[in-house]
Tab-separated table of C-alpha atoms in Angstrom:
chain	number	residue	atom	x	y	z
A	1	MET	CA	180.105	51.570	16.397
A	2	LEU	CA	179.798	52.281	20.124
A	3	LYS	CA	179.585	49.173	22.219
A	4	SER	CA	179.472	49.418	25.956
A	5	ASP	CA	178.390	47.367	28.961
A	6	ARG	CA	178.404	50.566	31.029
A	7	PRO	CA	174.967	51.818	32.140
A	8	CYS	CA	173.859	55.018	30.468
A	9	GLY	CA	172.879	57.914	32.726
A	10	ALA	CA	171.635	61.429	32.717
A	11	ILE	CA	175.009	62.949	31.914
A	12	LEU	CA	176.128	60.409	29.296
A	13	ARG	CA	173.727	58.748	26.940
A	14	CYS	CA	175.295	55.850	25.029
A	15	MET	CA	174.225	55.780	21.377
A	16	PRO	CA	172.974	53.406	20.021
A	17	SER	CA	171.211	52.800	23.260
A	18	LYS	CA	170.129	49.783	25.207
A	19	ASP	CA	167.945	52.329	26.944
A	20	PRO	CA	165.102	50.705	28.964
A	21	ALA	CA	162.969	53.686	27.913
A	22	GLU	CA	162.152	51.926	24.645
A	23	ALA	CA	158.791	50.984	26.123
A	24	THR	CA	155.862	51.497	23.800
A	25	LEU	CA	153.545	54.298	24.926
A	26	ASP	CA	149.882	54.646	23.982
A	27	ALA	CA	147.662	57.696	23.532
A	28	THR	CA	146.662	57.734	27.204
A	29	ASP	CA	150.346	57.670	28.156
A	30	ALA	CA	150.965	60.587	25.820
A	31	ARG	CA	148.066	62.614	27.281
A	32	LEU	CA	149.370	61.985	30.796
A	33	LEU	CA	152.917	62.898	29.832
A	34	LEU	CA	151.695	66.090	28.119
A	35	GLU	CA	149.887	67.012	31.316
A	36	LEU	CA	153.115	66.411	33.258
A	37	VAL	CA	154.989	68.613	30.778
A	38	ALA	CA	152.424	71.416	31.297
A	39	ASN	CA	152.184	70.881	35.079
A	40	PRO	CA	155.297	69.096	36.350
A	41	ARG	CA	154.364	69.548	40.015
A	42	ALA	CA	150.896	68.074	39.653
A	43	THR	CA	150.002	65.237	42.044
A	44	GLY	CA	148.719	61.903	40.869
A	45	VAL	CA	145.243	62.847	42.018
A	46	GLU	CA	145.331	66.154	40.110
A	47	LEU	CA	146.516	64.375	36.958
A	48	ALA	CA	143.764	61.768	37.296
A	49	ASN	CA	141.085	64.460	37.706
A	50	ARG	CA	142.319	66.553	34.787
A	51	LEU	CA	142.430	63.570	32.442
A	52	GLY	CA	139.419	61.606	33.667
A	53	LEU	CA	141.532	58.646	34.727
A	54	SER	CA	141.570	56.722	37.973
A	55	ARG	CA	144.225	57.602	40.511
A	56	ASN	CA	145.468	53.984	40.427
A	57	THR	CA	145.905	54.128	36.615
A	58	VAL	CA	147.931	57.309	36.892
A	59	GLN	CA	150.093	55.978	39.762
A	60	ALA	CA	150.714	52.687	38.003
A	61	ARG	CA	151.821	54.400	34.789
A	62	LEU	CA	154.052	56.890	36.674
A	63	SER	CA	155.657	54.036	38.595
A	64	ARG	CA	156.205	52.010	35.423
A	65	TRP	CA	157.782	54.979	33.665
A	66	GLU	CA	160.111	55.741	36.570
A	67	SER	CA	161.293	52.134	36.849
A	68	SER	CA	161.706	51.669	33.084
A	69	GLY	CA	163.560	54.936	32.461
A	70	VAL	CA	160.835	56.654	30.374
A	71	LEU	CA	161.088	59.678	32.680
A	72	GLY	CA	164.481	61.361	32.847
A	73	SER	CA	166.103	62.653	35.942
A	74	PHE	CA	165.296	65.988	37.547
A	75	GLU	CA	168.844	67.192	36.867
A	76	GLN	CA	167.968	67.480	33.169
A	77	ARG	CA	165.803	70.443	34.057
A	78	VAL	CA	168.611	72.435	35.731
A	79	ARG	CA	170.040	74.924	33.259
A	80	PRO	CA	173.893	75.179	33.359
A	81	ARG	CA	173.594	78.964	32.950
A	82	ALA	CA	171.955	79.103	36.370
A	83	LEU	CA	174.980	77.329	37.777
A	84	GLY	CA	177.408	79.879	36.376
A	85	TYR	CA	178.102	78.183	33.012
A	86	PRO	CA	176.706	80.538	30.328
A	87	LEU	CA	178.916	79.255	27.513
A	88	ALA	CA	178.148	75.992	25.671
A	89	ALA	CA	179.909	74.187	22.835
A	90	PHE	CA	179.748	70.975	20.898
A	91	VAL	CA	183.029	69.170	20.473
A	92	ALA	CA	183.350	66.655	17.642
A	93	VAL	CA	185.861	64.043	18.725
A	94	VAL	CA	187.742	61.456	16.620
A	95	VAL	CA	188.829	58.532	18.757
A	96	ASP	CA	191.136	55.542	18.464
A	97	GLN	CA	188.425	52.831	18.263
A	98	HIS	CA	190.387	50.491	20.538
A	99	ARG	CA	190.125	53.131	23.296
A	100	LEU	CA	186.560	54.284	22.785
A	101	ASP	CA	185.221	52.957	26.079
A	102	SER	CA	188.040	54.433	28.138
A	103	VAL	CA	187.658	57.771	26.352
A	104	VAL	CA	183.918	57.838	27.216
A	105	ASP	CA	184.743	56.856	30.808
A	106	GLU	CA	187.204	59.761	31.089
A	107	LEU	CA	184.795	62.242	29.497
A	108	ALA	CA	182.228	61.201	32.124
A	109	GLU	CA	184.691	62.388	34.788
A	110	VAL	CA	184.796	65.925	33.378
A	111	PRO	CA	182.075	67.901	35.267
A	112	GLU	CA	181.593	70.321	32.392
A	113	VAL	CA	180.700	67.528	29.961
A	114	THR	CA	176.910	67.427	29.952
A	115	GLU	CA	176.328	64.924	27.183
A	116	VAL	CA	178.253	62.473	24.975
A	117	CYS	CA	176.741	60.881	21.889
A	118	GLY	CA	178.318	58.227	19.697
A	119	MET	CA	178.034	59.268	16.068
A	120	THR	CA	178.297	57.927	12.535
A	121	GLY	CA	180.251	59.866	9.968
A	122	LEU	CA	183.566	61.681	10.182
A	123	THR	CA	183.623	61.925	13.980
A	124	ASP	CA	183.061	59.299	16.615
A	125	LEU	CA	181.633	61.327	19.474
A	126	THR	CA	179.782	64.585	19.872
A	127	VAL	CA	180.421	66.046	23.304
A	128	ARG	CA	178.340	68.911	24.694
A	129	VAL	CA	180.322	70.967	27.213
A	130	VAL	CA	179.551	74.053	29.245
A	131	ALA	CA	182.015	76.665	30.488
A	132	ARG	CA	182.167	79.777	32.656
A	133	ASP	CA	183.947	81.812	29.966
A	134	ALA	CA	186.332	81.515	26.986
A	135	ASP	CA	189.354	80.749	29.174
A	136	ASP	CA	187.419	77.993	30.950
A	137	LEU	CA	186.352	76.539	27.572
A	138	TYR	CA	189.992	76.589	26.450
A	139	ARG	CA	190.944	74.623	29.573
A	140	ILE	CA	188.137	72.061	29.009
A	141	ALA	CA	189.131	71.632	25.341
A	142	GLY	CA	192.684	70.930	26.429
A	143	GLN	CA	191.506	68.475	29.012
A	144	ILE	CA	189.566	66.565	26.320
A	145	LEU	CA	192.586	66.553	23.992
A	146	LYS	CA	194.767	65.069	26.735
A	147	ILE	CA	192.571	61.980	27.114
A	148	PRO	CA	194.521	58.962	25.794
A	149	GLY	CA	192.763	57.760	22.656
A	150	VAL	CA	191.451	61.145	21.538
A	151	GLU	CA	193.034	61.803	18.155
A	152	ARG	CA	191.572	65.199	17.295
A	153	THR	CA	188.674	67.509	18.042
A	154	ASN	CA	186.731	70.265	16.354
A	155	MET	CA	184.664	72.717	18.426
A	156	ALA	CA	181.581	74.746	17.596
A	157	LEU	CA	180.239	77.354	20.047
A	158	VAL	CA	176.537	77.463	20.770
A	159	MET	CA	175.477	81.033	20.034
A	160	ARG	CA	171.863	80.636	21.085
A	161	GLU	CA	169.621	77.649	21.736
A	162	LEU	CA	166.807	78.148	19.251
A	163	VAL	CA	164.800	74.930	19.902
A	164	GLY	CA	165.618	73.232	23.159
A	165	PRO	CA	165.282	69.571	24.048
A	166	ARG	CA	161.604	68.671	23.723
A	167	THR	CA	159.221	65.793	23.339
A	168	ALA	CA	155.823	67.581	23.518
A	169	PRO	CA	155.270	67.616	19.676
A	170	LEU	CA	155.850	63.860	19.604
A	171	LEU	CA	153.507	63.363	22.571
A	172	ASP	CA	150.889	65.572	20.796
A	173	ARG	CA	151.068	63.320	17.771
A	174	LEU	CA	150.802	60.126	19.857
A	175	ALA	CA	147.928	61.552	21.871
A	176	GLY	CA	146.074	62.286	18.601
A	177	SER	CA	146.205	66.045	19.090
A	178	ASN	CA	147.772	66.626	15.637
């Protein structure tokens, strides 16, 4: 079980999470978030007009979401491919449990590591990495294996992202659209 006092961020998400984004959202929240998904550059006034809400209601909810962590960082929208990292892989990592926190800390220092999730089952961590090419991926895999506490790894290349990260279907359900 992953236990950490370290704050979770955009690059690393500790699982299970003490994520402040566990706030309960209502149907109005879902409608507003769906509008933001469709029009991420919309102003508070535009959102209020489109949804028939007051500007103050929209601003209050946006402020609450930003402070509570409901809204993720902008960096989550930047595709690694656009930065010169067209190759992605998931690395299953088995860790000496006494060194779990230090392994996660070291993984957070590897720029090509874009996500780390604590897992149940045969592996302890699933690490998403990006690379410039096969040689770069080989280097990154070696870097992960050299971390003290990493016992073994198993890698799977991402051939194509078929369904990307999304929340719109969940927001549709909450908003009562489905």
